[in-house]
PDB file of C-alpha atoms in Angstrom:
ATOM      1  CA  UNK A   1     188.119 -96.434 187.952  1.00  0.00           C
ATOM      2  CA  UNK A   2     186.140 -95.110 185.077  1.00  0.00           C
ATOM      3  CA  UNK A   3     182.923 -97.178 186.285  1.00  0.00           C
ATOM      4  CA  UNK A   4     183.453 -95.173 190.101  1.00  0.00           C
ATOM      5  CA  UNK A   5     183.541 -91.920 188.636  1.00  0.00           C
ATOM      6  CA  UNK A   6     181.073 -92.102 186.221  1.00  0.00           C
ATOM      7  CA  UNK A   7     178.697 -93.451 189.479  1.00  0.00           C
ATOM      8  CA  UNK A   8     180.125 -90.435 191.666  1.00  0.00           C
ATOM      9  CA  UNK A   9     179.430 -87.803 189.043  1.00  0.00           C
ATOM     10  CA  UNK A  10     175.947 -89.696 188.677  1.00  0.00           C
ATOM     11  CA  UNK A  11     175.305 -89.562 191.954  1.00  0.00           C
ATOM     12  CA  UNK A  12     176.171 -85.818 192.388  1.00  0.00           C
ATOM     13  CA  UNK A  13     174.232 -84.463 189.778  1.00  0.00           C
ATOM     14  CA  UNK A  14     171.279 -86.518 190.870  1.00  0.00           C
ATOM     15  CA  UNK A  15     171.908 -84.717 194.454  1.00  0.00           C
ATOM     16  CA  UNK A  16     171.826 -81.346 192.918  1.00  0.00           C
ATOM     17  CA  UNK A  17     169.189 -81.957 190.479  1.00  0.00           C
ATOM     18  CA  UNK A  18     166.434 -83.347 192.827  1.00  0.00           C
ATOM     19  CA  UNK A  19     167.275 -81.903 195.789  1.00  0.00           C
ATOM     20  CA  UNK A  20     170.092 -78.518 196.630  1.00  0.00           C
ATOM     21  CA  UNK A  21     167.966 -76.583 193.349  1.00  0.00           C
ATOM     22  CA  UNK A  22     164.867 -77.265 193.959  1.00  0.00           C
ATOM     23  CA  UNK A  23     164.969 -76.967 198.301  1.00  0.00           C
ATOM     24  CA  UNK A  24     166.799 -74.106 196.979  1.00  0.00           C
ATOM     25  CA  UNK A  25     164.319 -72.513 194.630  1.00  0.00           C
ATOM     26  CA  UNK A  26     161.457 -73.719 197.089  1.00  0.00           C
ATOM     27  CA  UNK A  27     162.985 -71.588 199.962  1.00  0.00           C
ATOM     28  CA  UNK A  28     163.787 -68.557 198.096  1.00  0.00           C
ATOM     29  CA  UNK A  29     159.764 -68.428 196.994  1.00  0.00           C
ATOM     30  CA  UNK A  30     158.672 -69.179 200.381  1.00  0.00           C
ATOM     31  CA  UNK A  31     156.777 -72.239 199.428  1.00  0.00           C
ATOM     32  CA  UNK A  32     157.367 -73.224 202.682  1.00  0.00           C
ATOM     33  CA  UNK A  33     154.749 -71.005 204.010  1.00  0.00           C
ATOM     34  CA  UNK A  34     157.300 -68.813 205.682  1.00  0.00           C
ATOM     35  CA  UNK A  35     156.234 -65.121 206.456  1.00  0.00           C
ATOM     36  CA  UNK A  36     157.845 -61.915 206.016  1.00  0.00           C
ATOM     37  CA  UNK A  37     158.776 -61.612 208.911  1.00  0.00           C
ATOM     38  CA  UNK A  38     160.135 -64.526 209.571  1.00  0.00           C
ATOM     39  CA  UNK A  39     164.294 -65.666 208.724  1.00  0.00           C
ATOM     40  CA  UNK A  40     164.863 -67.688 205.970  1.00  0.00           C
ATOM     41  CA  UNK A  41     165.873 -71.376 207.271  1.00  0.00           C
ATOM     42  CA  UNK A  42     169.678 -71.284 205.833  1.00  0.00           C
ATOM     43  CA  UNK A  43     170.003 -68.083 208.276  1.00  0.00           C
ATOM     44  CA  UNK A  44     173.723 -68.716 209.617  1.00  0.00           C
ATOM     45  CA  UNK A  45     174.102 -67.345 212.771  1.00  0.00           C
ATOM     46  CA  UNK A  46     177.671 -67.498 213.003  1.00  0.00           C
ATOM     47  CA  UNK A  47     180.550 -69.086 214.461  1.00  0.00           C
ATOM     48  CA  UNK A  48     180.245 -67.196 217.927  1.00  0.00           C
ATOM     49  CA  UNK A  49     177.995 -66.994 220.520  1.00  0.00           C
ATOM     50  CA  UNK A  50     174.347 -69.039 220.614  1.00  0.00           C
ATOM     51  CA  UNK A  51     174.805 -69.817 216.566  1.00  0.00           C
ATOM     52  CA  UNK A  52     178.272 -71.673 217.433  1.00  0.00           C
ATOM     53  CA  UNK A  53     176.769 -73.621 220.652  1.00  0.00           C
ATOM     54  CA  UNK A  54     173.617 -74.838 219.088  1.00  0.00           C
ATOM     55  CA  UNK A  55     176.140 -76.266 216.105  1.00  0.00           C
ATOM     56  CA  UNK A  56     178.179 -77.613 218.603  1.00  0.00           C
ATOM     57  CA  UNK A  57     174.915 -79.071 220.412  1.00  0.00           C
ATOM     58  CA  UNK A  58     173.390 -80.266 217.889  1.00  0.00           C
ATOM     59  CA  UNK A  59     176.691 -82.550 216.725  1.00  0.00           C
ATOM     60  CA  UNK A  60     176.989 -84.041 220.354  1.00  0.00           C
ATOM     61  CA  UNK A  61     173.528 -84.930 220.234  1.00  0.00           C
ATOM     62  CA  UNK A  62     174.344 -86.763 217.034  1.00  0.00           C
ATOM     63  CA  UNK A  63     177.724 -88.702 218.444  1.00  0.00           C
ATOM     64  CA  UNK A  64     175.785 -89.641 221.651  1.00  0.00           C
ATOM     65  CA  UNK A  65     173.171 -91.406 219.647  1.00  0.00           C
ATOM     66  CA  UNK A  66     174.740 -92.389 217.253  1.00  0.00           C
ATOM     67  CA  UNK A  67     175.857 -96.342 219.307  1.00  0.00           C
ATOM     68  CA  UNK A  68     171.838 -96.925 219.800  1.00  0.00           C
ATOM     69  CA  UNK A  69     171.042 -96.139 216.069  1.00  0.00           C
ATOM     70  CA  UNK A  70     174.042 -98.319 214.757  1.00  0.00           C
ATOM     71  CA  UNK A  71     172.709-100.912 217.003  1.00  0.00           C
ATOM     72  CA  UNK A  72     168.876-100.197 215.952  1.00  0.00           C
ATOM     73  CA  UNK A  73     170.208-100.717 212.755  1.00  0.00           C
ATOM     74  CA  UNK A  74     171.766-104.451 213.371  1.00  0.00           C
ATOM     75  CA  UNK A  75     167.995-105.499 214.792  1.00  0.00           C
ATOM     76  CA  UNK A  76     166.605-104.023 211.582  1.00  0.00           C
ATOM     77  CA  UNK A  77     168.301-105.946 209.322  1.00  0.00           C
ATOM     78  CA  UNK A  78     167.430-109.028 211.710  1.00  0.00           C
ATOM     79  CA  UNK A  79     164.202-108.996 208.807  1.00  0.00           C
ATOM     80  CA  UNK A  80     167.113-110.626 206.558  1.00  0.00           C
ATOM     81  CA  UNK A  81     165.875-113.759 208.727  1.00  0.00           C
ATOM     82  CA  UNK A  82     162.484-114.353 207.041  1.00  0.00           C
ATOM     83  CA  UNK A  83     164.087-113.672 203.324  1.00  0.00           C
ATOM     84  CA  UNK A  84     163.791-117.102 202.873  1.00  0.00           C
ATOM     85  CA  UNK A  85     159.880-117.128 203.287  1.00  0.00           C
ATOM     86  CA  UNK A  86     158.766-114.038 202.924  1.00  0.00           C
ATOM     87  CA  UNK A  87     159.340-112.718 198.671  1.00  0.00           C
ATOM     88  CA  UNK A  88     159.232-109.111 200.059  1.00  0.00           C
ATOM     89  CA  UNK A  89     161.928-109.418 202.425  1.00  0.00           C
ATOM     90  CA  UNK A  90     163.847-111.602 199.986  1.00  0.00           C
ATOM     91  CA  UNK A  91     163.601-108.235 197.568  1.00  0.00           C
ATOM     92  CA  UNK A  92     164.372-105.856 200.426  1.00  0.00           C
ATOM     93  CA  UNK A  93     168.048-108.013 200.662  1.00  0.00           C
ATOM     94  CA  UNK A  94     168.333-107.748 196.961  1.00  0.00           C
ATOM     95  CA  UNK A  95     167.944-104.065 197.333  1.00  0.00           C
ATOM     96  CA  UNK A  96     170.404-103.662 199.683  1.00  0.00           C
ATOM     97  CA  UNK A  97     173.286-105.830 198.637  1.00  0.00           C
ATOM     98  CA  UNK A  98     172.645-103.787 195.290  1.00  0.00           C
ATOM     99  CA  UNK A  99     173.233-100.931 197.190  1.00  0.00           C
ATOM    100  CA  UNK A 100     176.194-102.080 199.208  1.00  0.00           C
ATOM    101  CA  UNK A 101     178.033-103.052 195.729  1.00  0.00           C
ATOM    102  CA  UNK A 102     177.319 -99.320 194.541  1.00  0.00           C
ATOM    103  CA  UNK A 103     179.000 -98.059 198.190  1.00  0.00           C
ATOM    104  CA  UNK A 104     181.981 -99.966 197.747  1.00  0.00           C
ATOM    105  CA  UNK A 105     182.441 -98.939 193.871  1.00  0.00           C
ATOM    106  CA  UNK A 106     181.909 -95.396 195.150  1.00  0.00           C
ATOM    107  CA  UNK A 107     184.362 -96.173 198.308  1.00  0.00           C
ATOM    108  CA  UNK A 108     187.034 -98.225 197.177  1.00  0.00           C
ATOM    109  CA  UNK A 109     189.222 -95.982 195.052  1.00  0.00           C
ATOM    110  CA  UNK A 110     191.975 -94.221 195.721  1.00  0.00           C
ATOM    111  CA  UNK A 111     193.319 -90.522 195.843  1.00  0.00           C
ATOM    112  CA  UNK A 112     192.945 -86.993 196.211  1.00  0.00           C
ATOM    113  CA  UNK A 113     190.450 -87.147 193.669  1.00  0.00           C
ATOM    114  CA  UNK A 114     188.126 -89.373 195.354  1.00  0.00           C
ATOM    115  CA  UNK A 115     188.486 -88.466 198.233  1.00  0.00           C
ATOM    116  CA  UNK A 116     187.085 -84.330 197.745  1.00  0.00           C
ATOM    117  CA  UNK A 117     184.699 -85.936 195.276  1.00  0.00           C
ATOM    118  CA  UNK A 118     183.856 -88.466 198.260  1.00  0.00           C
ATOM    119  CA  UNK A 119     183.318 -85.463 200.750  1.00  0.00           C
ATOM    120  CA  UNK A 120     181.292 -83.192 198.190  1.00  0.00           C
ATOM    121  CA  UNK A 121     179.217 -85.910 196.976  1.00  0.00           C
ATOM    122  CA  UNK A 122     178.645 -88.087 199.611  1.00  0.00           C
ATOM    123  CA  UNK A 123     179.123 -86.334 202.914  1.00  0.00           C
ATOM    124  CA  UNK A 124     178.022 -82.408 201.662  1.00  0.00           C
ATOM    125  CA  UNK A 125     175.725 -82.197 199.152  1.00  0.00           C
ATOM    126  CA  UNK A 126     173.035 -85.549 200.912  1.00  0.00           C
ATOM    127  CA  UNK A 127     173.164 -83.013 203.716  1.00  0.00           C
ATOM    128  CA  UNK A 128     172.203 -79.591 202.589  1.00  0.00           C
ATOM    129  CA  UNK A 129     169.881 -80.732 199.617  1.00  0.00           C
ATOM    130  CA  UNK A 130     167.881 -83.505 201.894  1.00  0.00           C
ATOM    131  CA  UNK A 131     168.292 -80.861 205.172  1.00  0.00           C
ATOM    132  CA  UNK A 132     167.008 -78.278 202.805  1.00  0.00           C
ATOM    133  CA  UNK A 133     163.775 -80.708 200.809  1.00  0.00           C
ATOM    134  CA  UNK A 134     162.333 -82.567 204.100  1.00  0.00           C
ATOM    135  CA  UNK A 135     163.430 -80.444 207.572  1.00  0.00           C
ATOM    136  CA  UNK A 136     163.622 -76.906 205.584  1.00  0.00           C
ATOM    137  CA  UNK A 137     160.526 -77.169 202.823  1.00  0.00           C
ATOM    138  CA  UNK A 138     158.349 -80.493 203.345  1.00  0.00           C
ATOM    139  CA  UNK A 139     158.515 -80.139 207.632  1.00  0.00           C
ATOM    140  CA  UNK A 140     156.998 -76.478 207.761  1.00  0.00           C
ATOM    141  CA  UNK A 141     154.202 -77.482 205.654  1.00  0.00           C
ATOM    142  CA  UNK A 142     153.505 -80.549 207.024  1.00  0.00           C
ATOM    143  CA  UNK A 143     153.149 -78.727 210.474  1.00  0.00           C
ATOM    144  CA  UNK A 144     150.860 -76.098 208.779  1.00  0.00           C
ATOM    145  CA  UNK A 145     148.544 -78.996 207.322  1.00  0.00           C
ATOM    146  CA  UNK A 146     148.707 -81.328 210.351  1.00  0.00           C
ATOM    147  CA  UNK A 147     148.582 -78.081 212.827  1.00  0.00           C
ATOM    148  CA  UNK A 148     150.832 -80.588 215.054  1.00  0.00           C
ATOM    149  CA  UNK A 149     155.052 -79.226 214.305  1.00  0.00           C
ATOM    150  CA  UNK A 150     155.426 -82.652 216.411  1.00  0.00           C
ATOM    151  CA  UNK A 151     153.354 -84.731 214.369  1.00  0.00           C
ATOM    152  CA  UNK A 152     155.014 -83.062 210.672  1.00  0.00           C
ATOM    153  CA  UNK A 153     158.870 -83.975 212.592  1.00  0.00           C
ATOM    154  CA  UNK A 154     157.245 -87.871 212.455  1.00  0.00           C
ATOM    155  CA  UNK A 155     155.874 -87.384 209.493  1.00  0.00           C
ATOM    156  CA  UNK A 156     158.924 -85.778 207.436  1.00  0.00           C
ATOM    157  CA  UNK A 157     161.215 -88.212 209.182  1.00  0.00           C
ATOM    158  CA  UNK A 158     158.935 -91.272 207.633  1.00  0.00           C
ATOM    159  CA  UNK A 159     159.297 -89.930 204.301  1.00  0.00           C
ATOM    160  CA  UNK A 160     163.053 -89.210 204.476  1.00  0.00           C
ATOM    161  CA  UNK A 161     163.416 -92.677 205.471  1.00  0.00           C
ATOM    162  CA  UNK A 162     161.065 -94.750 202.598  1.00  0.00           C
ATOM    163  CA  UNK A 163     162.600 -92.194 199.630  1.00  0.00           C
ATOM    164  CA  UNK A 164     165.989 -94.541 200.060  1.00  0.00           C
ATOM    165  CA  UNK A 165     164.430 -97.529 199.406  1.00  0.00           C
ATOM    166  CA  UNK A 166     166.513 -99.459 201.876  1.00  0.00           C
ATOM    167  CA  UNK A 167     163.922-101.369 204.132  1.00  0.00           C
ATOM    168  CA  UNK A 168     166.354-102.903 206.017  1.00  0.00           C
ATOM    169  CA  UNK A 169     168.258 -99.860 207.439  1.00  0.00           C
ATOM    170  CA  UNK A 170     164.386 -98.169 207.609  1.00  0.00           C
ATOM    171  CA  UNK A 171     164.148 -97.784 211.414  1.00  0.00           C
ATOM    172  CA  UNK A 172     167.030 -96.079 211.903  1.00  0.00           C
ATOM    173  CA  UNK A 173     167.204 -93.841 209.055  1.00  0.00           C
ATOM    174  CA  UNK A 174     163.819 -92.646 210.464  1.00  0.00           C
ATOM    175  CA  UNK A 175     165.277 -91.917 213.800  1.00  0.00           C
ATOM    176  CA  UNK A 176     167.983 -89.608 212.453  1.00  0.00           C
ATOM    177  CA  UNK A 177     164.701 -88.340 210.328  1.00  0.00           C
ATOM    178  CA  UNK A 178     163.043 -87.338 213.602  1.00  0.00           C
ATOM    179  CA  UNK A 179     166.170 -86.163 215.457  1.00  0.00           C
ATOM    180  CA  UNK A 180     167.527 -84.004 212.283  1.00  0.00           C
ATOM    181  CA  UNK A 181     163.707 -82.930 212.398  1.00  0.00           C
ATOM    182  CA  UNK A 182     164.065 -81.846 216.051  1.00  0.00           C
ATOM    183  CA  UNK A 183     166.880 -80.058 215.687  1.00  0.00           C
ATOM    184  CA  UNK A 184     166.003 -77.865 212.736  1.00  0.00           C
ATOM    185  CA  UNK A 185     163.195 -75.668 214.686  1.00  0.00           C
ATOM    186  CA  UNK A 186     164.740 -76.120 218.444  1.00  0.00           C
ATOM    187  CA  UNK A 187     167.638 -73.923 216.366  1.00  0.00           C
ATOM    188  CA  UNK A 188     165.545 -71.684 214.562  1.00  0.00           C
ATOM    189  CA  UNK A 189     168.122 -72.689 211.468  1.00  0.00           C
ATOM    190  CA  UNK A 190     168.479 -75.188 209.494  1.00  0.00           C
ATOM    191  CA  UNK A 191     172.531 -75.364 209.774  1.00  0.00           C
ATOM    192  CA  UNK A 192     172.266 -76.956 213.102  1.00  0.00           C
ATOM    193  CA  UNK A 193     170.641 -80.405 211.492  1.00  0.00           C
ATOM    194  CA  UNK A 194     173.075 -79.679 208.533  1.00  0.00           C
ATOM    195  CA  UNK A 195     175.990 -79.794 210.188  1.00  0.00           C
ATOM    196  CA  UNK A 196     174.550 -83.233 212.155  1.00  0.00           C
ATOM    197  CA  UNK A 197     173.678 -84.739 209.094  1.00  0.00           C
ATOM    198  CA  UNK A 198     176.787 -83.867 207.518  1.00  0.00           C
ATOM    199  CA  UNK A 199     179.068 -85.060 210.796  1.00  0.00           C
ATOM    200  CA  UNK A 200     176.821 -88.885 209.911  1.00  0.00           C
ATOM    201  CA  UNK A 201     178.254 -89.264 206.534  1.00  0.00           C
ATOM    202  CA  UNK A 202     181.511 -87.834 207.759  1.00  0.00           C
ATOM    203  CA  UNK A 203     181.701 -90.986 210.081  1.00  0.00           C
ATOM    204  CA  UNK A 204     179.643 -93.339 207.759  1.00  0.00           C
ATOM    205  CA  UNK A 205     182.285 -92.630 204.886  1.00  0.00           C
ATOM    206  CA  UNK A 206     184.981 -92.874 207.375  1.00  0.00           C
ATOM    207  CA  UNK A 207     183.838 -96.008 208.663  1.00  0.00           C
ATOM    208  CA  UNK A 208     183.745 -97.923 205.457  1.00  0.00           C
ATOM    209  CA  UNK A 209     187.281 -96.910 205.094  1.00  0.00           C
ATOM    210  CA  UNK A 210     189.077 -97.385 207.981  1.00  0.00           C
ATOM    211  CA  UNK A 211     186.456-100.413 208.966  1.00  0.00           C
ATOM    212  CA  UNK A 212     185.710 -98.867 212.211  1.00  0.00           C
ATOM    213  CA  UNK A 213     183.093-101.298 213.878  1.00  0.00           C
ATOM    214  CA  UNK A 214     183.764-103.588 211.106  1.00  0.00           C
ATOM    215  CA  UNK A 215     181.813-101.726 208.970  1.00  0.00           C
ATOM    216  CA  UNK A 216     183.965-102.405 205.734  1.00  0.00           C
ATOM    217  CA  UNK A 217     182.527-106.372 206.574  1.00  0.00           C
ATOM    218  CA  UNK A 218     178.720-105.210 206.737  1.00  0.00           C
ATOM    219  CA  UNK A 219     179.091-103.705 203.576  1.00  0.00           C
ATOM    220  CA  UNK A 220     180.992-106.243 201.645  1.00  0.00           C
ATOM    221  CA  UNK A 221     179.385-109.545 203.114  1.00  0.00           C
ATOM    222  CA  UNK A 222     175.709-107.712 202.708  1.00  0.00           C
ATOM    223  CA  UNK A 223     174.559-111.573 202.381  1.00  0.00           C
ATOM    224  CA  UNK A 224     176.335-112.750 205.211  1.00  0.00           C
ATOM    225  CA  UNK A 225     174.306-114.799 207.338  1.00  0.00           C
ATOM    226  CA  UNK A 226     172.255-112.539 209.897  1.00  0.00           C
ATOM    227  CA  UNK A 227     173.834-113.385 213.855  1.00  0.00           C
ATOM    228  CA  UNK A 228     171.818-111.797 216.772  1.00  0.00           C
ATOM    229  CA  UNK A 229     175.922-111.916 218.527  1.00  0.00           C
ATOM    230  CA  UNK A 230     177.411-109.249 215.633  1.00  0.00           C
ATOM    231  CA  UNK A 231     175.662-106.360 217.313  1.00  0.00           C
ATOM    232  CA  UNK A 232     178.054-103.655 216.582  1.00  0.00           C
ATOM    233  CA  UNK A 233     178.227-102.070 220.467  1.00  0.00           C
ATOM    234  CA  UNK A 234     177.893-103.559 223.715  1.00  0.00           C
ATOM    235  CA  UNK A 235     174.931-102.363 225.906  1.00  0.00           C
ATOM    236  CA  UNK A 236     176.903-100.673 228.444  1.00  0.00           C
ATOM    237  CA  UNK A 237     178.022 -98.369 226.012  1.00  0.00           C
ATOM    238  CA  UNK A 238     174.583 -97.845 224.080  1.00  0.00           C
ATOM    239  CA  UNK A 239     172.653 -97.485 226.960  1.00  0.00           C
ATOM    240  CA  UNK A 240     174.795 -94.058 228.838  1.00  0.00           C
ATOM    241  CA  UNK A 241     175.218 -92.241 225.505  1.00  0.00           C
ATOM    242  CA  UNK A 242     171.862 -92.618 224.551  1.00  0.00           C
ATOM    243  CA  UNK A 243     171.261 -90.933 228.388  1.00  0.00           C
ATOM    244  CA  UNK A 244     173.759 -88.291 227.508  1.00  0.00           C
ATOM    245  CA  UNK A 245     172.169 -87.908 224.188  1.00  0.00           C
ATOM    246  CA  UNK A 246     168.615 -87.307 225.472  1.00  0.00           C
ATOM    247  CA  UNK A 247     169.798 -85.201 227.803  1.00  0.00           C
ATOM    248  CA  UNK A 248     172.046 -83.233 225.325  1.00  0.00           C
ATOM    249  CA  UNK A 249     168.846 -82.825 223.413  1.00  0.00           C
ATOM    250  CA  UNK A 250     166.458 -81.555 225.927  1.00  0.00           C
ATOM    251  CA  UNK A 251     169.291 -79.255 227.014  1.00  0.00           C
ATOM    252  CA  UNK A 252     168.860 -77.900 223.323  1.00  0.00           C
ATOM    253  CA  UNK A 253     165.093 -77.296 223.272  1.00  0.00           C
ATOM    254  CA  UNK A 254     165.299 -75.782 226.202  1.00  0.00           C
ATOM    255  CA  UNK A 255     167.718 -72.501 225.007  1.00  0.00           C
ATOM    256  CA  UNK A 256     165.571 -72.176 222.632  1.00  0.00           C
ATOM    257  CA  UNK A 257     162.362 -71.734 224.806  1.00  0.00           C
ATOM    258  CA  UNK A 258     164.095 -69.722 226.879  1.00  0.00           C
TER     259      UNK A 258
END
């Protein structure tokens, strides 16, 4: 017990120090290039009208993808196959089963305790302070450098993913990259790719305790041998939600041409 909260209160602080205060700080300056003119990115539009359907949007998007990620993610970790010839890939499964212990410390206790500290720490604060460093600071000035706002979303979202360190879940974390990324200046507000990234943990924390999708399993036999069979979602169910979820999205950008 001691050993979990000491890691949760770790991991919090580390949160807060590296990335809510200093997106923060960087936002309030207008680091990120912003001008006068122009509404700061944590602008909340408000639970009514466009600000509550873009939220609402921008979560759907998020579900609907979400069965081609998870499955994106099972070919990613197909890599585990070459650990045994390849010393890279042999320390990118090291990493992660390192990583999966640390989850299941972090997951595996108990009570009301835990479980705010779980939702603060793991769900909230990832999702404002990385929202706030790579969509809200590091994107707008990667699309004034690059002079291509397309180009910084790829960009940002390449980042976001290497900073974990977890090569074998790479590929995906770089798609949510680009889709948080998308989301962000289609809704003139950051809160939109908040609230997305926020709903993720949600279900990735909920997941790991209620083993939806067997997800409990993934974590705990991280060396497991690697089976092409245990994808985690058939392709009749990937394939028309990722259609909805495309669609979903370009239903987004286009409010906000319009």
């Amino acid at each position: 017990w001691e050993l979990s909260a000491g890691l949760m209160g770790l991991q919090g602080l580390t949160t807060l120090g590296f990335f809510v205060l200093p997106g923060l700080w960087f936002l309030q300056n207008r680091l990120d290039g912003r001008k006068d003119d122009e509404s700061h990115p944590l602008h909340w539009r408000g639970l009514v009208g466009p600000g509550l359907l873009q939220a609402l949007l921008s979560v759907a998007v998020l579900l609907a993808l979400l069965p081609l990620i998870y499955t994106v993610y099972h070919w990613n970790h197909a890599l585990r196959l070459l650990a045994d010839s390849v010393p890279l890939v042999a320390q990118w499964v090291a990493t992660e089963e390192q990583a999966s212990r640390v989850i299941a410390l972090l997951l595996d206790q108990n009570g009301t305790a835990f479980v705010i500290a779980s939702l603060v720490v793991l769900v909230i604060l990832p999702a404002v302070g990385e929202e706030i460093v790579f969509r809200g600071s590091l994107q707008p000035l990667l699309a004034r450098v690059l002079r291509r706002p397309h180009a910084a979303i790829w960009v940002s979202a390449l980042i976001f993913s290497a900073i974990h360190g977890q090569w074998l879940g790479f590929v995906p974390r770089f798609l949510l990259g680009a889709l948080f990324g998308s989301l962000a200046p289609w809704a003139g507000s950051l809160w939109p790719s908040v609230l997305a990234h926020m709903s993720n943990n949600l279900l990735s924390l909920l997941a790991y305790r209620w083993n939806w999708l067997n997800a409990r399993a993934v974590i705990e036999e991280a060396n497991a041998p690697y089976r092409w069979s245990d994808a985690p979602m058939a392709w009749w169910v990937v394939l028309p939600a990722t259609l909805v979820g495309v669609y979903l999205l370009v239903q987004l950008a286009g409010r906000r041409k319009s």
